[in-house]
PDB file of C-alpha atoms in Angstrom:
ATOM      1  CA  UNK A  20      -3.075  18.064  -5.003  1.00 57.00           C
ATOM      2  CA  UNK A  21      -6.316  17.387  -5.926  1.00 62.00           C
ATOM      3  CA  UNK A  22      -6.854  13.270  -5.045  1.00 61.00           C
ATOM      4  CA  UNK A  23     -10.550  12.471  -5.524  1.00 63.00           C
ATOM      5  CA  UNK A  24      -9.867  12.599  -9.026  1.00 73.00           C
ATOM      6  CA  UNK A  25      -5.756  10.413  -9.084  1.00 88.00           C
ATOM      7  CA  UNK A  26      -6.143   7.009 -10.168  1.00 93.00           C
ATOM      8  CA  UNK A  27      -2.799   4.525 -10.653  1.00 96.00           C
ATOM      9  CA  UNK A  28      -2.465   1.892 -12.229  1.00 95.00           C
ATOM     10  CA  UNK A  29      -0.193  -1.426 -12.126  1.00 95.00           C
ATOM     11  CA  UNK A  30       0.567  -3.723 -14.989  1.00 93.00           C
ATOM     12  CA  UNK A  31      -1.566  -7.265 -15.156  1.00 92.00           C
ATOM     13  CA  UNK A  32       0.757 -10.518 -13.759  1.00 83.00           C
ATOM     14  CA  UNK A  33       0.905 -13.943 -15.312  1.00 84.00           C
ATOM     15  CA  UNK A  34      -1.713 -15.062 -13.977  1.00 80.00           C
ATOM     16  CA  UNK A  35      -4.003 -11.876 -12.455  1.00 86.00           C
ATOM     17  CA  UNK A  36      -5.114  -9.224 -13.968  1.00 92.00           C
ATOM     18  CA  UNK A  37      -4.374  -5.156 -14.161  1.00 96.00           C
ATOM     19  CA  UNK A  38      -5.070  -3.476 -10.807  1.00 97.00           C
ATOM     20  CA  UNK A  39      -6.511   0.109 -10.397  1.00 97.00           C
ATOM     21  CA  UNK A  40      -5.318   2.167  -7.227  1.00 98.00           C
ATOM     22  CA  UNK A  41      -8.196   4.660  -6.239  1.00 96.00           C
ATOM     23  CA  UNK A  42      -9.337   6.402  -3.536  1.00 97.00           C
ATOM     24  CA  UNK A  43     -11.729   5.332  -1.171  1.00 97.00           C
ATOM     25  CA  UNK A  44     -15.324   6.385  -0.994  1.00 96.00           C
ATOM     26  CA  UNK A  45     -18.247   5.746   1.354  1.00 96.00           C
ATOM     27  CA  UNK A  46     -19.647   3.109  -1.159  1.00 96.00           C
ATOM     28  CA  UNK A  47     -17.107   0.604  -0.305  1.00 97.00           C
ATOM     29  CA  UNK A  48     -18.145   0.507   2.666  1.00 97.00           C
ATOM     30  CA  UNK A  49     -20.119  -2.805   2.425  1.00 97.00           C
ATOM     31  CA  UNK A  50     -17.055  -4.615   0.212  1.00 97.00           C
ATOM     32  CA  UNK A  51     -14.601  -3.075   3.278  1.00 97.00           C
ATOM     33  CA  UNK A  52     -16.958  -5.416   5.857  1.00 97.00           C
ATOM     34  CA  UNK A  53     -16.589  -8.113   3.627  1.00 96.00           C
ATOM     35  CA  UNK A  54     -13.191  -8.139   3.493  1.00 96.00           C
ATOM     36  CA  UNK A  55     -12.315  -7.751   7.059  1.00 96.00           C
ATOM     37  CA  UNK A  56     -14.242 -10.932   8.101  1.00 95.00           C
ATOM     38  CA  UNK A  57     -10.915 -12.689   7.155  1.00 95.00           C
ATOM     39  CA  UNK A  58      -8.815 -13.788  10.493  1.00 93.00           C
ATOM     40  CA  UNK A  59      -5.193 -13.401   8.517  1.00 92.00           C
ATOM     41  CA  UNK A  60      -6.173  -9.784   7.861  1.00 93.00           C
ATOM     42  CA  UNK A  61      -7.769  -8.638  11.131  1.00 92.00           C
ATOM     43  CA  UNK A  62      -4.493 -10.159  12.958  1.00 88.00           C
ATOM     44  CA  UNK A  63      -2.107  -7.986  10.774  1.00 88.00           C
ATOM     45  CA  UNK A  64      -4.622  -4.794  11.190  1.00 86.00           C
ATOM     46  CA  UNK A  65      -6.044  -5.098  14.276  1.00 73.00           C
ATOM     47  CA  UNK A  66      -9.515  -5.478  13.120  1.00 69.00           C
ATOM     48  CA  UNK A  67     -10.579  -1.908  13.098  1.00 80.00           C
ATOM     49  CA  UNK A  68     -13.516  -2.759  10.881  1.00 94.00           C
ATOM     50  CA  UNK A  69     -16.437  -4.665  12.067  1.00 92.00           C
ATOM     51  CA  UNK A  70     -19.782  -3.748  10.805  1.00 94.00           C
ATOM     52  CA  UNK A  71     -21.172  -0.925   8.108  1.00 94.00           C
ATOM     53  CA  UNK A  72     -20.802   1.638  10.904  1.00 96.00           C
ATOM     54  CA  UNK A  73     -16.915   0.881  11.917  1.00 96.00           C
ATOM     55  CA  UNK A  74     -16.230   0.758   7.759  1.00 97.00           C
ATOM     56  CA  UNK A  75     -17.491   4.132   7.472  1.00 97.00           C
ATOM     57  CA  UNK A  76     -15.451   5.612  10.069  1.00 96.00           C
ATOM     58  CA  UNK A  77     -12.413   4.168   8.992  1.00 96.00           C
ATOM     59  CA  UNK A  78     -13.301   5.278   5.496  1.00 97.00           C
ATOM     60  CA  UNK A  79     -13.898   9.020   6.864  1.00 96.00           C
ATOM     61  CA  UNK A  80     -10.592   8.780   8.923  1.00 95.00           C
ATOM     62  CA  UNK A  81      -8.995   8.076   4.995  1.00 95.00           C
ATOM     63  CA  UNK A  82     -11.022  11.147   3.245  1.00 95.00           C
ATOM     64  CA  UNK A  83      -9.928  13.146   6.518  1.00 96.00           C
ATOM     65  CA  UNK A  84      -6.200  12.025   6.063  1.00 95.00           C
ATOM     66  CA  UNK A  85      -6.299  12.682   2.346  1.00 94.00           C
ATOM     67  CA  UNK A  86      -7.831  16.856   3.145  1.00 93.00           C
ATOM     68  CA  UNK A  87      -4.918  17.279   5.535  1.00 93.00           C
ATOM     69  CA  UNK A  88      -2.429  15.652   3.310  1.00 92.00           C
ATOM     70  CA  UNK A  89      -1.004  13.458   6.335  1.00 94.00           C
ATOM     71  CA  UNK A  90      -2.431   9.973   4.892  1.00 95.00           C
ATOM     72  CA  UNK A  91      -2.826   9.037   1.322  1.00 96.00           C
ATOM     73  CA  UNK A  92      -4.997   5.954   0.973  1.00 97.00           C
ATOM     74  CA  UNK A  93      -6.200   3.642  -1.849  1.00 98.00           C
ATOM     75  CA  UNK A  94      -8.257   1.438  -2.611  1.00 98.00           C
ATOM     76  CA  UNK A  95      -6.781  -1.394  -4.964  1.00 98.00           C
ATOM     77  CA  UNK A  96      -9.701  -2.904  -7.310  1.00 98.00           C
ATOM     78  CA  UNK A  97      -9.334  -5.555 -10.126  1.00 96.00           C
ATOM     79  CA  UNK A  98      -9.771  -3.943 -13.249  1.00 95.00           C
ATOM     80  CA  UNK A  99     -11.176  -6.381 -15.812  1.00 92.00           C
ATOM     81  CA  UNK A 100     -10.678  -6.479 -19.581  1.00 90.00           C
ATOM     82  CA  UNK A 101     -13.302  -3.650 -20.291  1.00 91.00           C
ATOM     83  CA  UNK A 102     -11.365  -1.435 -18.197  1.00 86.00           C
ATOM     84  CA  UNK A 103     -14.774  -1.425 -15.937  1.00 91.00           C
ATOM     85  CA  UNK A 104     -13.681  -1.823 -11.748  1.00 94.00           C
ATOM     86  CA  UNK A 105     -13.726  -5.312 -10.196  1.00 94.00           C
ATOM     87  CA  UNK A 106     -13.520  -6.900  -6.814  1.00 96.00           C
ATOM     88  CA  UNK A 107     -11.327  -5.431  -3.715  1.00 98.00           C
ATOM     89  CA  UNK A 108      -8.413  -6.915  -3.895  1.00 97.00           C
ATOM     90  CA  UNK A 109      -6.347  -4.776  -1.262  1.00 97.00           C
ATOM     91  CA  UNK A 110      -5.386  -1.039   0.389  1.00 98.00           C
ATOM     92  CA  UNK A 111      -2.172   0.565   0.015  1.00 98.00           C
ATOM     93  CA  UNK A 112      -1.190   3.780   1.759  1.00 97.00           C
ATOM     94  CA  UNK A 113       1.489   6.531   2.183  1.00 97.00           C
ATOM     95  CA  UNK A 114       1.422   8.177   6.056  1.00 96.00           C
ATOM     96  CA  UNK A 115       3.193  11.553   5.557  1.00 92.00           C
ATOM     97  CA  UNK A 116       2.521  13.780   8.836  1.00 83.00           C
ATOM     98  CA  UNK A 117       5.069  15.556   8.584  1.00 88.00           C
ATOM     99  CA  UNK A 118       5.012  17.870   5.241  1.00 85.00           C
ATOM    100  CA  UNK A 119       8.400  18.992   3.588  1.00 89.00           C
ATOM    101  CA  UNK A 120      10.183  15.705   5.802  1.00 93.00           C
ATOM    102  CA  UNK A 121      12.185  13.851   3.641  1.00 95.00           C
ATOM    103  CA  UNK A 122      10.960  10.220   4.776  1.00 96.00           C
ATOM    104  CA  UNK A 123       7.496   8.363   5.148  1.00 97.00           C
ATOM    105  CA  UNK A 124       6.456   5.268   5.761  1.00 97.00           C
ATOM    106  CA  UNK A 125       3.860   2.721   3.522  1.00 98.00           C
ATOM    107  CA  UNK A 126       1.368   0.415   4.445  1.00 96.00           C
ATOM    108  CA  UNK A 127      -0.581  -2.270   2.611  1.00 97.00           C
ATOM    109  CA  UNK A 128      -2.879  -5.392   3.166  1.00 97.00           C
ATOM    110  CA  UNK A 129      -4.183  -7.336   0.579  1.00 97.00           C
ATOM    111  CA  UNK A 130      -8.034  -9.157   0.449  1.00 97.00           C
ATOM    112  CA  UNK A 131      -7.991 -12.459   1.495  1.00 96.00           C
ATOM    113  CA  UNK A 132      -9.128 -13.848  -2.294  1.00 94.00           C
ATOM    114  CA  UNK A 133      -6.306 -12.002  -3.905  1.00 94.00           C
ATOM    115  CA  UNK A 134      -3.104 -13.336  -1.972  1.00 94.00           C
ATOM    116  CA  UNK A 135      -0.670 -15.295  -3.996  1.00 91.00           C
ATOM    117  CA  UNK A 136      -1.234 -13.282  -6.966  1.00 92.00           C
ATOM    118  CA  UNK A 137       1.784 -10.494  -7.365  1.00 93.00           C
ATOM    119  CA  UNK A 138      -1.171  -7.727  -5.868  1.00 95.00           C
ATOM    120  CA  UNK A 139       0.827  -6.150  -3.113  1.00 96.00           C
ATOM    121  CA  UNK A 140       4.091  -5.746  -4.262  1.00 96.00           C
ATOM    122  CA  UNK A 141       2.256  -4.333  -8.102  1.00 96.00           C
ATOM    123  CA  UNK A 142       0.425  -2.188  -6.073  1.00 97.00           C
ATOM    124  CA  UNK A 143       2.671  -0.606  -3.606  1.00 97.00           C
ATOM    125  CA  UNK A 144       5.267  -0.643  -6.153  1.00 96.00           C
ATOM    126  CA  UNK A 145       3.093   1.771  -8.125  1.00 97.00           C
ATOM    127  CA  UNK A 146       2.304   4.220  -4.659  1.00 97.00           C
ATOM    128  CA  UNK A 147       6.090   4.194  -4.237  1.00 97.00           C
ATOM    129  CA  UNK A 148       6.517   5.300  -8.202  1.00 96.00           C
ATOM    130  CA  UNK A 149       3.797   7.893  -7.146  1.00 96.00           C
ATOM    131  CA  UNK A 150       5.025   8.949  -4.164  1.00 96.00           C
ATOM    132  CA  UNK A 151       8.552   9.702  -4.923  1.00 95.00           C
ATOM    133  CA  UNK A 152       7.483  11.827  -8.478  1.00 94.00           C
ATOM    134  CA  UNK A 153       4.760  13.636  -6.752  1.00 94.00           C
ATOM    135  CA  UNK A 154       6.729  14.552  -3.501  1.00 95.00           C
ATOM    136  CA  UNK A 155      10.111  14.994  -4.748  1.00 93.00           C
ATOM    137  CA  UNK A 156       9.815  18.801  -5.243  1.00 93.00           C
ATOM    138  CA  UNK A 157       8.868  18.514  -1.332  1.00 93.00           C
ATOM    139  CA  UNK A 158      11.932  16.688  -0.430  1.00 94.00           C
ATOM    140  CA  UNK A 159      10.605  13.253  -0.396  1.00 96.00           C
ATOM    141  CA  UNK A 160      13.809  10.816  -0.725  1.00 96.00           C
ATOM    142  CA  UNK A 161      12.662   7.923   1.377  1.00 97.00           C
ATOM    143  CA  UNK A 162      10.077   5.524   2.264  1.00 97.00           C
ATOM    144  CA  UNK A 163       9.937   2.502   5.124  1.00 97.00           C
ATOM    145  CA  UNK A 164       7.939  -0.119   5.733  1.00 97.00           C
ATOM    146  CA  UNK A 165       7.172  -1.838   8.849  1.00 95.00           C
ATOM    147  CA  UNK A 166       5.881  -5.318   9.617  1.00 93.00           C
ATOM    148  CA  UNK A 167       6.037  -7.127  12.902  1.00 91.00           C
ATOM    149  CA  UNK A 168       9.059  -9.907  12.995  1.00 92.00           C
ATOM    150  CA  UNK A 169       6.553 -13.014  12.750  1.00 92.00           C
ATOM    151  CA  UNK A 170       5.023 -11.926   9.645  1.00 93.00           C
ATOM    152  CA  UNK A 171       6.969 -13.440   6.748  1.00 93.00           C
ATOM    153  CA  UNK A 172       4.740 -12.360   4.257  1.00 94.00           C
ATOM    154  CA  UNK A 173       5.020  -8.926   4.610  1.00 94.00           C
ATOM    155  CA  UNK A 174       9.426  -9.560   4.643  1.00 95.00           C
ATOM    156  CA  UNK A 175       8.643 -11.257   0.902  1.00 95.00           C
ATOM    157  CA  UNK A 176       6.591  -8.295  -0.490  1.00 96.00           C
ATOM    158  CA  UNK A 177       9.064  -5.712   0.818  1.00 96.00           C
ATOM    159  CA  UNK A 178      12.237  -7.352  -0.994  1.00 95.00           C
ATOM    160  CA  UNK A 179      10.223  -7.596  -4.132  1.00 94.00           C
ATOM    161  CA  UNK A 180       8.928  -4.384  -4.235  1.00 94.00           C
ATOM    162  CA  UNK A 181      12.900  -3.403  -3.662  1.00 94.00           C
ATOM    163  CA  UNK A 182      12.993  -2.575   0.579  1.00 96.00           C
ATOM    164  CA  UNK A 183      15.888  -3.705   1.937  1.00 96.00           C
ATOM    165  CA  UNK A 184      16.098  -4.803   5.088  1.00 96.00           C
ATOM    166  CA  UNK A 185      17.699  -2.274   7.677  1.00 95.00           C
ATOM    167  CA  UNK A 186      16.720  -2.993  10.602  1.00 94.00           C
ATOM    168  CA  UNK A 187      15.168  -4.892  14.158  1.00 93.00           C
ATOM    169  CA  UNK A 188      12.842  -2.674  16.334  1.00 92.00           C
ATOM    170  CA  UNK A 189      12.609  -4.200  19.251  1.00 91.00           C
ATOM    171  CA  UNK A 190       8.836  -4.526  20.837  1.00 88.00           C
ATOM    172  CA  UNK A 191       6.738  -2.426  22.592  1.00 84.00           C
ATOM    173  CA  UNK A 192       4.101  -3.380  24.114  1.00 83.00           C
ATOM    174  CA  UNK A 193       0.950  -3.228  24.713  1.00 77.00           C
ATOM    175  CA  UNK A 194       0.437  -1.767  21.045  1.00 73.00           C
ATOM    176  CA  UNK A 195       3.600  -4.072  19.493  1.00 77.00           C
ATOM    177  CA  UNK A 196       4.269  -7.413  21.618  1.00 82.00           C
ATOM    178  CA  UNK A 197       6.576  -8.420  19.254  1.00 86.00           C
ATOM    179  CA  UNK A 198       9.817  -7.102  17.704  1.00 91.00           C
ATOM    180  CA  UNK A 199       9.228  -5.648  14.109  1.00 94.00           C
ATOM    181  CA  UNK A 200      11.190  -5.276  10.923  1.00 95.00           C
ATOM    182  CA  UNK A 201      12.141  -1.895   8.799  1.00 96.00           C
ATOM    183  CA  UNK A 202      12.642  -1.863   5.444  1.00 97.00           C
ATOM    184  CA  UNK A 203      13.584   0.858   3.828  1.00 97.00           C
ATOM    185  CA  UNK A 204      13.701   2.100  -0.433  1.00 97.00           C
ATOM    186  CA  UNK A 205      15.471   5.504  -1.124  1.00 96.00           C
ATOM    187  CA  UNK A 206      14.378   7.263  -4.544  1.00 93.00           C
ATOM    188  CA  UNK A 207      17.772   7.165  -6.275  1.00 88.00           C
ATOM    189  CA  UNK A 208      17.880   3.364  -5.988  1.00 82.00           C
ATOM    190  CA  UNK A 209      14.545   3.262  -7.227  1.00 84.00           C
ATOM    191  CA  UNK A 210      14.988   5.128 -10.077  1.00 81.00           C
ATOM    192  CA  UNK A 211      18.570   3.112 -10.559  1.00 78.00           C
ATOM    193  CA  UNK A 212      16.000  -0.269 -10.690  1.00 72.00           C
ATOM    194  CA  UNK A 213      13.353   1.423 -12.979  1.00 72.00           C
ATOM    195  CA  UNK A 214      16.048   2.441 -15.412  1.00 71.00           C
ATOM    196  CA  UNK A 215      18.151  -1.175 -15.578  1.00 66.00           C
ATOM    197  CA  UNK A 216      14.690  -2.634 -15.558  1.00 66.00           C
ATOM    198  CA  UNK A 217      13.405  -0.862 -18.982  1.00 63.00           C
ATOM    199  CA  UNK A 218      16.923  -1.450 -20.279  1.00 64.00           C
ATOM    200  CA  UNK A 219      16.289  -5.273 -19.899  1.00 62.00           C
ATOM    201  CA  UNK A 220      13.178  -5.077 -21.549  1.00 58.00           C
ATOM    202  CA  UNK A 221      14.744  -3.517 -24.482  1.00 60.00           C
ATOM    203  CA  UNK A 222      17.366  -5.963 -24.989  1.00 60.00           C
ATOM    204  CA  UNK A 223      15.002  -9.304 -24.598  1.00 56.00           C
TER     205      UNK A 223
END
């Protein structure tokens, strides 16, 4: 699967426009600083980006994860009304170490600029579309998401992007202090939600 070349897209919301998923490159490297110097992100993410030099590690730790086929990142951009790239607006990921396994988990974190606008859950509702098409011949029948218990946030972009809750893990520390939350999306339901979805749209 040849990804330097996959671009997704997600619809424009009422009030923000179309996004473009992507992947990564080493020129976003100085937008990736930029965007980490918010204290909302770098206490979700552990601030593994500090200066030009950290951002291009982390952005050669996604190219590696992308060769090996264990981490599929992307880089979620604005795309304005020329169909030209805008500003970062956010990161979504599927982690798939294990080839052939039939679940994965997702990630996300949105720029601080872009919050409150319907850009995670458009975004990592169009990597779960992806994922489940382009993996299902692989076995690929479920995805999970995992947030720490104190971040709300995360709980409201899950449910909308149709996780359901299923379950408490309970902390660990050093790494996770706190106890966390799963949320889990199988592909049948998601496919059940597309389909009553476009046969809403029809009827309106």
């Amino acid at each position: 699967m040849d990804l330097t070349a996959l671009r997704l897209e997600a619809a424009a919301g009422p009030t923000a426009p179309a996004l473009l998923l992507r992947p990564w490159t080493a020129t976003d490297a100085p937008a990736l600083v930029e965007t980490y110097r918010d204290a909302v992100l770098r206490r979700w993410t552990g601030g593994a980006v500090d200066d030009e030099e950290s951002a291009a590690g982390w952005l050669r730790e996604q190219e590696r994860g992308r060769a090996t086929g264990e981490r599929f990142a992307f880089a979620v951009v604005e795309r304005r009304p020329d169909g030209t790239e805008g500003v970062l607006a956010g990161h979504v990921v599927l982690k798939r170490p294990v080839a052939g396994a039939p679940g994965a988990e997702v990630g996300y974190w949105t720029a601080a600029h872009a919050r409150g606008r319907g850009v995670a859950p458009r975004a990592l509702g169009a990597l779960v579309d992806w994922a489940f098409a382009a993996f299902a011949e692989d076995g690929l029948t479920r995805l999970e998401l995992l947030h720490r218990q104190d971040n709300t946030a995360s709980c409201r972009v899950a449910e909308k992007t149709g996780f359901a809750f299923t379950g408490l893990l309970p902390a660990a520390p050093p790494a996770f202090p706190l106890a966390g939350h799963l949320h889990t999306v199988v592909r049948a339901a998601r496919q059940e939600d597309r389909e009553a979805a476009r046969r809403e749209d029809r009827e309106i």
